[in-house]
PDB file of C-alpha atoms in Angstrom:
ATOM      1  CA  UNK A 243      71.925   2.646 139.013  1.00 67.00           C
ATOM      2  CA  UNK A 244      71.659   5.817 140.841  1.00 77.00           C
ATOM      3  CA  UNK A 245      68.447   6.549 142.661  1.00 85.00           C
ATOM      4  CA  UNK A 246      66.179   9.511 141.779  1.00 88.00           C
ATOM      5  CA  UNK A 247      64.573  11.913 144.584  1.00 90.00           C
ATOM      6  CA  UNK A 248      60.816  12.351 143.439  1.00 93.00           C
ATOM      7  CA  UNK A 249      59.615  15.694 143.015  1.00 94.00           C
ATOM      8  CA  UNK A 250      56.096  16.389 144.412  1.00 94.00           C
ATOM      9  CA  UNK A 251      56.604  19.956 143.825  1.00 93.00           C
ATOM     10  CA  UNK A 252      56.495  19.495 139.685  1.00 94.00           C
ATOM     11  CA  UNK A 253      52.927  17.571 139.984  1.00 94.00           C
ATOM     12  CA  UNK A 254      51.935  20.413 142.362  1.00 93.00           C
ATOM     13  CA  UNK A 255      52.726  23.185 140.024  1.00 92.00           C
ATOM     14  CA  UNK A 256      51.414  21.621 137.434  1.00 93.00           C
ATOM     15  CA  UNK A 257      48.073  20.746 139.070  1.00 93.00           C
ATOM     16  CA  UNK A 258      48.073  24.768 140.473  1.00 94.00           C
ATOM     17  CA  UNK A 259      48.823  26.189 137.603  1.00 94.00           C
ATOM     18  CA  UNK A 260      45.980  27.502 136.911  1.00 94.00           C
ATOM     19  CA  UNK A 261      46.283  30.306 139.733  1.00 96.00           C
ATOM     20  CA  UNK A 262      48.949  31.940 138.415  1.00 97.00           C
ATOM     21  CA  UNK A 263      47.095  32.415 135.242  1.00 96.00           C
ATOM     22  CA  UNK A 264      44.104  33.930 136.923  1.00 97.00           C
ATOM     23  CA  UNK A 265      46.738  35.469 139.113  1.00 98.00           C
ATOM     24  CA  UNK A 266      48.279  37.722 136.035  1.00 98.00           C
ATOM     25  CA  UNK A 267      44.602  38.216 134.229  1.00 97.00           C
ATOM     26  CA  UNK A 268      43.708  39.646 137.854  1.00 98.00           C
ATOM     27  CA  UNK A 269      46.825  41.836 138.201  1.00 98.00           C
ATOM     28  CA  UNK A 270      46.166  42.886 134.605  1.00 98.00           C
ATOM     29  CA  UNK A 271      42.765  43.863 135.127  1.00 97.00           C
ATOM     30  CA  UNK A 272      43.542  45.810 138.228  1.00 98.00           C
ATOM     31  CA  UNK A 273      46.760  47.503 135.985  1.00 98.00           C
ATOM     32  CA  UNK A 274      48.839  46.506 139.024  1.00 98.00           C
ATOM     33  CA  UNK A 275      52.113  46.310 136.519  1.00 98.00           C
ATOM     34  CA  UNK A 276      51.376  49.784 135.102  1.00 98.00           C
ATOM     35  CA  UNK A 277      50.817  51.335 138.778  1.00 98.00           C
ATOM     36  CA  UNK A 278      53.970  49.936 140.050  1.00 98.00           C
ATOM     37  CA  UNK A 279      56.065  50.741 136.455  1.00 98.00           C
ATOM     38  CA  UNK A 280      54.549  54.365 137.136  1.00 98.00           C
ATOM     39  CA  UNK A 281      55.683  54.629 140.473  1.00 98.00           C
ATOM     40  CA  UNK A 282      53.053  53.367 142.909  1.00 98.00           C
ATOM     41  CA  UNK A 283      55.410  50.798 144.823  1.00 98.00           C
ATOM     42  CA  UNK A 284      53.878  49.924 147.862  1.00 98.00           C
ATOM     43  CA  UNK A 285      50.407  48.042 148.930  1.00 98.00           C
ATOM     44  CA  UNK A 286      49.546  51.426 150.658  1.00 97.00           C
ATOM     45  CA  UNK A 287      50.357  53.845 147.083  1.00 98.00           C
ATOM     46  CA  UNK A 288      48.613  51.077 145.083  1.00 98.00           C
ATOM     47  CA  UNK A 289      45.856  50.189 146.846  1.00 98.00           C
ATOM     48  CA  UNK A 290      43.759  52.902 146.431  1.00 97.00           C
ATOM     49  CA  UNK A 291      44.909  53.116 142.623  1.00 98.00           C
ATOM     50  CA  UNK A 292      43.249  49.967 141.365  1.00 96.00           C
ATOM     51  CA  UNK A 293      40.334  50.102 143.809  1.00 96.00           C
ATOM     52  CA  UNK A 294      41.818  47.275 146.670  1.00 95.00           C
ATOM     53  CA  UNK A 295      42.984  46.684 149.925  1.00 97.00           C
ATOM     54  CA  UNK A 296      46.403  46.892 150.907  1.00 97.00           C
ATOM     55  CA  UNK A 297      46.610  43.515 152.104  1.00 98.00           C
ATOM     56  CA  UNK A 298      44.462  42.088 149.005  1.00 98.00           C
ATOM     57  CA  UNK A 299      47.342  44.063 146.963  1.00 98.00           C
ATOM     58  CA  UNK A 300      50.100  42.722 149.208  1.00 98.00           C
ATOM     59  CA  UNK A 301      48.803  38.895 148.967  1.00 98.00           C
ATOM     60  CA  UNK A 302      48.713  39.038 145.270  1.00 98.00           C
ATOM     61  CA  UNK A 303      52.106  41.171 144.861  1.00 98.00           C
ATOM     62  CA  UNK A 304      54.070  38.605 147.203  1.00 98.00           C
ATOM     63  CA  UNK A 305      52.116  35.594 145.320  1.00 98.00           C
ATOM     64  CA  UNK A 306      54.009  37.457 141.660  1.00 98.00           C
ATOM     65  CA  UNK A 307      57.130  37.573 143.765  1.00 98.00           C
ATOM     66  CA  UNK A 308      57.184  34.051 144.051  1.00 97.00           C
ATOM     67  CA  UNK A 309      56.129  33.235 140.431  1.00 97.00           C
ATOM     68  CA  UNK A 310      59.158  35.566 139.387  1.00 97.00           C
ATOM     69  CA  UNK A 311      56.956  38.483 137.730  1.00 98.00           C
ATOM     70  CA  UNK A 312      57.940  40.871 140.744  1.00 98.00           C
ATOM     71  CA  UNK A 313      60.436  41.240 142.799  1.00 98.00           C
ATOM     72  CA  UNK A 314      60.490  43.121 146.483  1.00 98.00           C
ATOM     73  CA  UNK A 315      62.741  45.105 148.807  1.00 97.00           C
ATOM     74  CA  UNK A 316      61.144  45.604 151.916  1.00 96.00           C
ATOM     75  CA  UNK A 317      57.618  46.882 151.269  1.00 95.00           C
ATOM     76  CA  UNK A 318      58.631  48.016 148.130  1.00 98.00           C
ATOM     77  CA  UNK A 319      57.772  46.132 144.937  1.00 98.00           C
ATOM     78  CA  UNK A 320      58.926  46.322 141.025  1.00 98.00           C
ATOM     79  CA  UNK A 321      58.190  44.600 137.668  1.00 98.00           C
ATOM     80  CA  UNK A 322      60.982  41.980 136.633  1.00 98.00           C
ATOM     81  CA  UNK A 323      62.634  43.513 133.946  1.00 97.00           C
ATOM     82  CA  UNK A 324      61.667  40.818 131.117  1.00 97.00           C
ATOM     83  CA  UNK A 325      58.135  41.261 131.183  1.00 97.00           C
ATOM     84  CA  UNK A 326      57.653  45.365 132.342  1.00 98.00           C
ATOM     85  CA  UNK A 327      57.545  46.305 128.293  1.00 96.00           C
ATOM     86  CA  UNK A 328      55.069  43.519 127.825  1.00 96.00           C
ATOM     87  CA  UNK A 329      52.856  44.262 131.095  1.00 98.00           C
ATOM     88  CA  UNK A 330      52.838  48.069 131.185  1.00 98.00           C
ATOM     89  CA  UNK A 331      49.805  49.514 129.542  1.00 96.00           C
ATOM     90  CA  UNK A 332      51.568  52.592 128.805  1.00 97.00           C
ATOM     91  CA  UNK A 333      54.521  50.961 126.827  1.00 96.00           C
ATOM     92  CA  UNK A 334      54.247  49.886 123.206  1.00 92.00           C
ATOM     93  CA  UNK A 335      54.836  46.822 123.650  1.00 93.00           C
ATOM     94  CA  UNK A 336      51.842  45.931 125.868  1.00 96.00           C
ATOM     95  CA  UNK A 337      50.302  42.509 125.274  1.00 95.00           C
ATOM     96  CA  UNK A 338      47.934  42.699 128.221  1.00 95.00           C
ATOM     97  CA  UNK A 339      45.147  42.286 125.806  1.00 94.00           C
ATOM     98  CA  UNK A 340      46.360  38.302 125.647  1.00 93.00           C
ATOM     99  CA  UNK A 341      45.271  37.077 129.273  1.00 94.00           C
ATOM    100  CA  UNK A 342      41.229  37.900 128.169  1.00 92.00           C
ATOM    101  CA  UNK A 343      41.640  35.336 125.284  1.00 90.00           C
ATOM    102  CA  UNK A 344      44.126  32.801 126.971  1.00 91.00           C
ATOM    103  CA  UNK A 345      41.497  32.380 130.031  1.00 93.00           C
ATOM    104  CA  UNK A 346      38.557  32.876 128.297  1.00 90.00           C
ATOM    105  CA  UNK A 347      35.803  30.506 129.297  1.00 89.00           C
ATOM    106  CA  UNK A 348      35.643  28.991 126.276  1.00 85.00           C
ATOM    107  CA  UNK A 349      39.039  28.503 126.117  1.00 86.00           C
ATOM    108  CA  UNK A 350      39.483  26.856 129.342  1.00 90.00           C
ATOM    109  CA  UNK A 351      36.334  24.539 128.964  1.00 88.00           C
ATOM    110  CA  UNK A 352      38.340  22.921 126.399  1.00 85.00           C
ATOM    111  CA  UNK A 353      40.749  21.464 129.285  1.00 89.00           C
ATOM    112  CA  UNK A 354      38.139  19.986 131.619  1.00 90.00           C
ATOM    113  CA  UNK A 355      38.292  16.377 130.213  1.00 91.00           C
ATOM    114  CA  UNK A 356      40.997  15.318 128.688  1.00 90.00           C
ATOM    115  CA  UNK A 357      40.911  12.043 129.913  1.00 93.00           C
ATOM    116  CA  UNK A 358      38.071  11.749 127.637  1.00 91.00           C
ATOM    117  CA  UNK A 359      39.449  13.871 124.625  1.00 86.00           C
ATOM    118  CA  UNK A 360      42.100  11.405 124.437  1.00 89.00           C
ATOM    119  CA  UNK A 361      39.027   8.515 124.960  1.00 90.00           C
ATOM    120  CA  UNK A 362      37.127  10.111 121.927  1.00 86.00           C
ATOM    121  CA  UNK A 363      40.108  10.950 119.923  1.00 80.00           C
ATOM    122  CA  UNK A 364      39.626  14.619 120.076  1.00 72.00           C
ATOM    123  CA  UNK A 365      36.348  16.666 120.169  1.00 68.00           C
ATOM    124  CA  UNK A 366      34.271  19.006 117.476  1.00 70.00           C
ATOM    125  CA  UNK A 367      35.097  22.707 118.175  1.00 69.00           C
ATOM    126  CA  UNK A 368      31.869  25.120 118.502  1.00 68.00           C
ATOM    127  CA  UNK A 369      33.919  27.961 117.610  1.00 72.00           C
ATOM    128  CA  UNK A 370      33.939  27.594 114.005  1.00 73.00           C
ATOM    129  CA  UNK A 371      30.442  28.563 113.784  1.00 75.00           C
ATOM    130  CA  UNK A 372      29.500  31.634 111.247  1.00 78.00           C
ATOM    131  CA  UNK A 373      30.679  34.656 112.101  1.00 81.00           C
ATOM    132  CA  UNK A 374      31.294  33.307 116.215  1.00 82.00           C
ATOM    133  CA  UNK A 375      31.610  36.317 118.376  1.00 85.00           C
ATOM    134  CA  UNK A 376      34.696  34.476 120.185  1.00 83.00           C
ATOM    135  CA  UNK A 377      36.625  35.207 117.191  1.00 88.00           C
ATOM    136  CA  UNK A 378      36.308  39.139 117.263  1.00 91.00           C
ATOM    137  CA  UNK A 379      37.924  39.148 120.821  1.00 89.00           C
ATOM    138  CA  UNK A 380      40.825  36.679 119.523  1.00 89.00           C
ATOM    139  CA  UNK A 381      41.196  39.488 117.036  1.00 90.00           C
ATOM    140  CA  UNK A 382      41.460  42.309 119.162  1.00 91.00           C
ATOM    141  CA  UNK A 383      43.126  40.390 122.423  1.00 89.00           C
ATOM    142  CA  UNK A 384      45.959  38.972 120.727  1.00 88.00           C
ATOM    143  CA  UNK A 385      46.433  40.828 117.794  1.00 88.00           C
ATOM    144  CA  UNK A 386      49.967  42.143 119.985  1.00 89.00           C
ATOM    145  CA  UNK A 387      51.297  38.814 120.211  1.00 88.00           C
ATOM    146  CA  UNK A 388      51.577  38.156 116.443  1.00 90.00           C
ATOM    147  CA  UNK A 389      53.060  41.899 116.041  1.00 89.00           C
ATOM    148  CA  UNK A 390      56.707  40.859 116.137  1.00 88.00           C
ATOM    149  CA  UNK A 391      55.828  37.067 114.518  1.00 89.00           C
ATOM    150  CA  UNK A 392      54.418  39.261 111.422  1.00 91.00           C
ATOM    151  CA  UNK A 393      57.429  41.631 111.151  1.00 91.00           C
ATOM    152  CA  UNK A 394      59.292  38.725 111.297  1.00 91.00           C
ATOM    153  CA  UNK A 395      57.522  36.814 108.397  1.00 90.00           C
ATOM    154  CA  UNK A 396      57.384  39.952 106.260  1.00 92.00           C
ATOM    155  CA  UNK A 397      61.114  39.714 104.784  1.00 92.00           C
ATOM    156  CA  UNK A 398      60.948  35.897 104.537  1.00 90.00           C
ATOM    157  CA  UNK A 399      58.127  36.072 101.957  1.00 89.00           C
ATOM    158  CA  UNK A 400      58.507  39.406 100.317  1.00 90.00           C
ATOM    159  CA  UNK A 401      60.916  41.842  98.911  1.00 91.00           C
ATOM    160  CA  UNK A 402      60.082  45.652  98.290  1.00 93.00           C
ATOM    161  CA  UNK A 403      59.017  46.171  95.230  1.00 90.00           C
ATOM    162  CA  UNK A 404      58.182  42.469  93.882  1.00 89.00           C
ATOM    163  CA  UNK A 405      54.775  42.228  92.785  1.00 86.00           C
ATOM    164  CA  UNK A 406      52.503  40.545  95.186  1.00 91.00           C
ATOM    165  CA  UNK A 407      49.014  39.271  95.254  1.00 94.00           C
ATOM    166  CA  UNK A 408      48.557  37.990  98.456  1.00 95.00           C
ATOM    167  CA  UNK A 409      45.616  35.941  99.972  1.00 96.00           C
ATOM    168  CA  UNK A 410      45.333  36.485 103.911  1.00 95.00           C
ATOM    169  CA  UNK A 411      42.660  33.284 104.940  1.00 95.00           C
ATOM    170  CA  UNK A 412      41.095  33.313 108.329  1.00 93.00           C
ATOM    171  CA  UNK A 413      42.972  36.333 108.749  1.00 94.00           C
ATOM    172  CA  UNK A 414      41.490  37.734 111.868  1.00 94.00           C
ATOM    173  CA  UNK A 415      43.516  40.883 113.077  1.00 95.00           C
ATOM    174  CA  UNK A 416      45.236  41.063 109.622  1.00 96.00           C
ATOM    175  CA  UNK A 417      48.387  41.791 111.088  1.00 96.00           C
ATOM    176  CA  UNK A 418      50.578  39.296 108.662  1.00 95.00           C
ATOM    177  CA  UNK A 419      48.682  40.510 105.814  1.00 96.00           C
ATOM    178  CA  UNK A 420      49.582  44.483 107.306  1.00 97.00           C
ATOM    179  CA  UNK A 421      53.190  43.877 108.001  1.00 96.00           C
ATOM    180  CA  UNK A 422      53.587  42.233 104.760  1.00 96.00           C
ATOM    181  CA  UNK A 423      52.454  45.244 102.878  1.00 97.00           C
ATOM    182  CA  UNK A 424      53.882  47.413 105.357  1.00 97.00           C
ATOM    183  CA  UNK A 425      57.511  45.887 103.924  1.00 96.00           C
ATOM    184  CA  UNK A 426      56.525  46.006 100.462  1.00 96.00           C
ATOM    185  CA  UNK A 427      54.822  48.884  98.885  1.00 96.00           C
ATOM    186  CA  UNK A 428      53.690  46.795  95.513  1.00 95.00           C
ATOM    187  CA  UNK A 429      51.754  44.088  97.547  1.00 95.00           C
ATOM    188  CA  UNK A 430      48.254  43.993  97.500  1.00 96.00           C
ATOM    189  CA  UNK A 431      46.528  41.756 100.118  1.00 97.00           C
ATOM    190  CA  UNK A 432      43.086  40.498 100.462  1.00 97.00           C
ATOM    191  CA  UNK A 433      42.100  39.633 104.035  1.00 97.00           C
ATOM    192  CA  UNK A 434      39.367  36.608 104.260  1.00 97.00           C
ATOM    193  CA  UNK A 435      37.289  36.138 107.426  1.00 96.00           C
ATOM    194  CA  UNK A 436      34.144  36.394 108.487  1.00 94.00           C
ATOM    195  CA  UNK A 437      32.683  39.483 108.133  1.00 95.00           C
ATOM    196  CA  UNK A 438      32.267  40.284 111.643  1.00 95.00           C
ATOM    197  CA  UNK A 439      35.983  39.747 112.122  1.00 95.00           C
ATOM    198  CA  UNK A 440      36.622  41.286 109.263  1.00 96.00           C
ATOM    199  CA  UNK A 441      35.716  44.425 111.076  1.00 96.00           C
ATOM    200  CA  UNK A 442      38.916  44.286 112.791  1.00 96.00           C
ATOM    201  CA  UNK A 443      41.226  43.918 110.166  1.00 97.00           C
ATOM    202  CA  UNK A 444      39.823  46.805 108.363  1.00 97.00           C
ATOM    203  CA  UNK A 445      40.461  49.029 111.386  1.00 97.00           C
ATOM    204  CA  UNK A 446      44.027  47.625 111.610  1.00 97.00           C
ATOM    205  CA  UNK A 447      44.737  48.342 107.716  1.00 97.00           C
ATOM    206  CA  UNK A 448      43.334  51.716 108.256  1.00 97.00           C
ATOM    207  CA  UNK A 449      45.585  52.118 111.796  1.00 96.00           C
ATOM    208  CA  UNK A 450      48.959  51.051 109.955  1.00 96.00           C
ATOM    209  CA  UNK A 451      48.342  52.978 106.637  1.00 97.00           C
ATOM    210  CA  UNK A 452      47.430  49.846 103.711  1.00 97.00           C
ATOM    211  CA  UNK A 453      44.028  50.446 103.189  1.00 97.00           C
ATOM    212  CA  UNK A 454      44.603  51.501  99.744  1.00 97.00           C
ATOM    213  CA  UNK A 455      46.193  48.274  99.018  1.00 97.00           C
ATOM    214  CA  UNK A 456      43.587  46.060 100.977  1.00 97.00           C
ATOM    215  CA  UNK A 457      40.695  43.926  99.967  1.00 97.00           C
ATOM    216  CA  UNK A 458      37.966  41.982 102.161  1.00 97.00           C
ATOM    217  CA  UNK A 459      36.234  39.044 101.026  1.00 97.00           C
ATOM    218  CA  UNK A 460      34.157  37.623 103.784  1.00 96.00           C
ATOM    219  CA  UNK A 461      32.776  34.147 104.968  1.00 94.00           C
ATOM    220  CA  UNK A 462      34.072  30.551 105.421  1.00 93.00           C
ATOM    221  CA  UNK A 463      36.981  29.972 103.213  1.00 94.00           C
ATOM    222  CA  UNK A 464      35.974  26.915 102.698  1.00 93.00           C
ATOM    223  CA  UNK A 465      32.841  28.313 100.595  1.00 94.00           C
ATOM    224  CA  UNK A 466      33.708  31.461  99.124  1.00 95.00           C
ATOM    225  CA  UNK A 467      35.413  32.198  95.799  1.00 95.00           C
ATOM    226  CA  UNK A 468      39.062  33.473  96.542  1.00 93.00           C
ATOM    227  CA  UNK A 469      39.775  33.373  92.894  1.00 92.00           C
ATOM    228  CA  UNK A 470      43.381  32.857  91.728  1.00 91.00           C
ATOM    229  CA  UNK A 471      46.688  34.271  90.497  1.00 92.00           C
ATOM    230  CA  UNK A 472      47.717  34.638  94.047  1.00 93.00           C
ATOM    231  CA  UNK A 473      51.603  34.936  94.274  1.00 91.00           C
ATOM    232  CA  UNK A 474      51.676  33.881  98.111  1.00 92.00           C
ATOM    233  CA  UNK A 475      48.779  32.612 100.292  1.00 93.00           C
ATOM    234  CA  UNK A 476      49.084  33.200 104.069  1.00 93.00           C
ATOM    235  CA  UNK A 477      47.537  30.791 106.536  1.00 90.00           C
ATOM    236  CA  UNK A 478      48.207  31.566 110.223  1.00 85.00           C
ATOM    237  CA  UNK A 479      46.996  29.887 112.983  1.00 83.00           C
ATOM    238  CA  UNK A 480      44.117  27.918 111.157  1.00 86.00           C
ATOM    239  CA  UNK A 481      45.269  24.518 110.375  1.00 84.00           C
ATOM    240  CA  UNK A 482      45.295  22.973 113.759  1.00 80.00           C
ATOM    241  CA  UNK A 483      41.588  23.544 113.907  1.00 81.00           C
ATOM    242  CA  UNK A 484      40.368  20.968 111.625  1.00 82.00           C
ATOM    243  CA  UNK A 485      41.167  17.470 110.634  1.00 81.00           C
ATOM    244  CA  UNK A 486      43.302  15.331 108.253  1.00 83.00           C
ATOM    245  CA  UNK A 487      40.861  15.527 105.256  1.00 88.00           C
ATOM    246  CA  UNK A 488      39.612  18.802 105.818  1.00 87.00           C
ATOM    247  CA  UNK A 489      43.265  19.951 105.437  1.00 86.00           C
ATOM    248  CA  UNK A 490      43.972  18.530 102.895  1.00 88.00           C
ATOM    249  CA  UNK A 491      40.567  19.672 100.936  1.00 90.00           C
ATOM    250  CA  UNK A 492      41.552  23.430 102.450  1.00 90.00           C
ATOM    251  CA  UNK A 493      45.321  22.775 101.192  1.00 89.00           C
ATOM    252  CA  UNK A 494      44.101  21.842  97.247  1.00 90.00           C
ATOM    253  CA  UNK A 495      42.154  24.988  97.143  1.00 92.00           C
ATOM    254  CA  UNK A 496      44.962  26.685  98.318  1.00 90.00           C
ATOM    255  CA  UNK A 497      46.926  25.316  95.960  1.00 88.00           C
ATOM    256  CA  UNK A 498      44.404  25.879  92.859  1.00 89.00           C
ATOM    257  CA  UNK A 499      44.711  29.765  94.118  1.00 90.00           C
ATOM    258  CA  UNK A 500      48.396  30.026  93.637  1.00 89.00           C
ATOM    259  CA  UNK A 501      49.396  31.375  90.561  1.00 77.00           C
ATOM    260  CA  UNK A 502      50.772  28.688  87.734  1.00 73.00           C
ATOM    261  CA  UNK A 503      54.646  29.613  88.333  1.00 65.00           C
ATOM    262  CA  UNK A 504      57.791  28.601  90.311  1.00 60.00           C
ATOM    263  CA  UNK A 505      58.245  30.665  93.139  1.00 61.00           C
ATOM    264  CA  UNK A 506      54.127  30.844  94.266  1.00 65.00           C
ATOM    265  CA  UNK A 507      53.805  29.853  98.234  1.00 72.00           C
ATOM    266  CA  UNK A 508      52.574  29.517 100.880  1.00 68.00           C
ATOM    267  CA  UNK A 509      53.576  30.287 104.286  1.00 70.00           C
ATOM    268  CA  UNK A 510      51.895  28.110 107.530  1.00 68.00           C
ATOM    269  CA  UNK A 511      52.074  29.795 111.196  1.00 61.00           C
ATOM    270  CA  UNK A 512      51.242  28.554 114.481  1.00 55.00           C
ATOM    271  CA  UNK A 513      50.129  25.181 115.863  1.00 50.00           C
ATOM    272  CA  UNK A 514      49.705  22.994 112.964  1.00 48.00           C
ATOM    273  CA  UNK A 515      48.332  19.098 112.830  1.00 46.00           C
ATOM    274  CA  UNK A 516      50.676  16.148 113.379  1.00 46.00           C
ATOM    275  CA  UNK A 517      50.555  15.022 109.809  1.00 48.00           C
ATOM    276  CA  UNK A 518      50.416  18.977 108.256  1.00 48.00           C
ATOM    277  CA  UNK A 519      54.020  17.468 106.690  1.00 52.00           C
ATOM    278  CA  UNK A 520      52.359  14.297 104.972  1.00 51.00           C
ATOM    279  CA  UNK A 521      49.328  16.607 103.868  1.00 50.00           C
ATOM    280  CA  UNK A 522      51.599  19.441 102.761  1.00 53.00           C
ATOM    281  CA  UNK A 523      53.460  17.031 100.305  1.00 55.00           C
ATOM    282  CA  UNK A 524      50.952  15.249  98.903  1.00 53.00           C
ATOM    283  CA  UNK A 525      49.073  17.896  97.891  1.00 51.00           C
ATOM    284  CA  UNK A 526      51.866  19.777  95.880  1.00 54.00           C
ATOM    285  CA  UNK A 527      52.637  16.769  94.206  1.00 53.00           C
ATOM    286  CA  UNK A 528      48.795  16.891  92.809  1.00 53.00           C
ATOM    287  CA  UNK A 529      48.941  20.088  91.927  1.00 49.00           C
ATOM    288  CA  UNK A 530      52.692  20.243  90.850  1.00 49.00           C
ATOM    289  CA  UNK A 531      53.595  22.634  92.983  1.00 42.00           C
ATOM    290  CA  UNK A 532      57.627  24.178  92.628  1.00 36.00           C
ATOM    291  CA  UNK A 533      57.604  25.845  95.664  1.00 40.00           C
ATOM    292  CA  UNK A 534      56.337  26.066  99.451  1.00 37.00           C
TER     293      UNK A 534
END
């Protein structure tokens, strides 16, 4: 049996990783990969630019270079190519916006026992609380990562022209509810959040033209009447927040919103529970459902 070299380099990475987050959230707050996309190429042109030193600017530039986000030539620095679009604030596909929700406080407090997570068997999240600020900024901070996951979706769940009444729950930015009525004229979409969140999705439906065609009905969905007759009922991101019979409670109202025909459904996104499968089928076969 062959020997294998061990690799302390993986276990440091790992256990460092957390630099190179704060590394790109402090590069994006400074707009260091919109200076140097614009032109500013060297510590001494972007220095000045985002308010730093030149060496502060050259320690965190060379510290990207290694991590693969820039690369350098002599003094000069650029953006890798795969993540310029993503990184530049003037290109429109910035996603920038991301790094204040990914390292959020919050967020990151979630990591600082897992030993005992795993001890407890998970932990109750504080975030579902009415109408929780935290949720506006996942709203506006991410809403550009679930852009091209939306357009996506659209197609797979609509066609142009089909009548639609759709049900968007905990829908946050409201961008799979936009796109979806973005791709077909004839859908009508209500968007349920709470109503501070909500806030957001009604300047997003006003932003990409489907107000018109846009509803709001705010609170938990857990409590409020969605009503029924709903051809398709979008849930992204929302399952992996709560537990095995929670889910399946949230799946059988889901279910008794649907209207009473083949081809009603529903369309999951995002992380999702271990057992979402098992819950998922034994709820349609309560409620007799054709089609997911």
């Amino acid at each position: 049996m062959a020997s294998v070299a061990v690799n302390p380099g993986r276990v440091h990475q790992a256990l460092t990783s957390y630099q190179l987050a704060q590394a790109v959230k402090g590069a994006i707050e400074l707009d260091l990969f919109t200076h140097i996309c614009a032109g500013a190429v060297t510590p001494a042109q972007i220095a000045p630019l985002c308010g730093g030193t030149e060496k502060g600017v050259r320690v965190l530039c060379d510290y990207l270079t290694v991590h693969g986000f820039l690369a350098k030539s002599g003094e000069t620095y650029a953006v890798a190519e795969d993540v310029a679009p993503l990184l530049d604030k003037n290109s429109p596909k910035y996603m920038g916006s991301v790094a204040h929700f990914f390292t959020h406080p919050v967020m990151i407090a979630k990591y600082d026992d897992v030993a005992g997570l795993v001890r407890r068997g998970g932990a109750e999240d504080h975030t579902l609380s009415p109408n929780e600020h935290m949720w506006v900024e996942f709203a506006r901070n991410m809403a550009p990562m679930f852009a091209l996951p939306a357009s996506k979706v659209a197609p797979l769940v609509t066609k142009p022209g089909d009548r639609a009444k759709v049900l968007d729950v905990a829908a946050g930015h409201g961008y799979f509810g936009i796109h979806l009525a973005q791709y077909n004229p004839q859908a009508e979409v209500t968007y349920q959040d709470w109503e501070n969140v909500l806030e957001v999705a009604r300047e997003n439906t006003a932003k990409f033209g489907v107000a018109e065609r846009a509803r709001f009905l705010p609170g938990s969905f857990f409590d409020v009447e969605v009503g029924s007759g709903y051809d398709l009922v979008l849930l992204p991101n929302f399952l992996h927040h709560f537990d095995y019979p929670t889910n399946v409670k949230l799946l059988k109202k889901v279910f008794g919103a649907l209207v009473k025909k083949s081809g009603a459904r529903f369309l999951l996104q995002g992380t999702i529970l271990t057992d979402v499968e098992e819950t998922v089928a034994g709820v349609k076969r309560q409620h007799n459902v054709l089609e997911q």
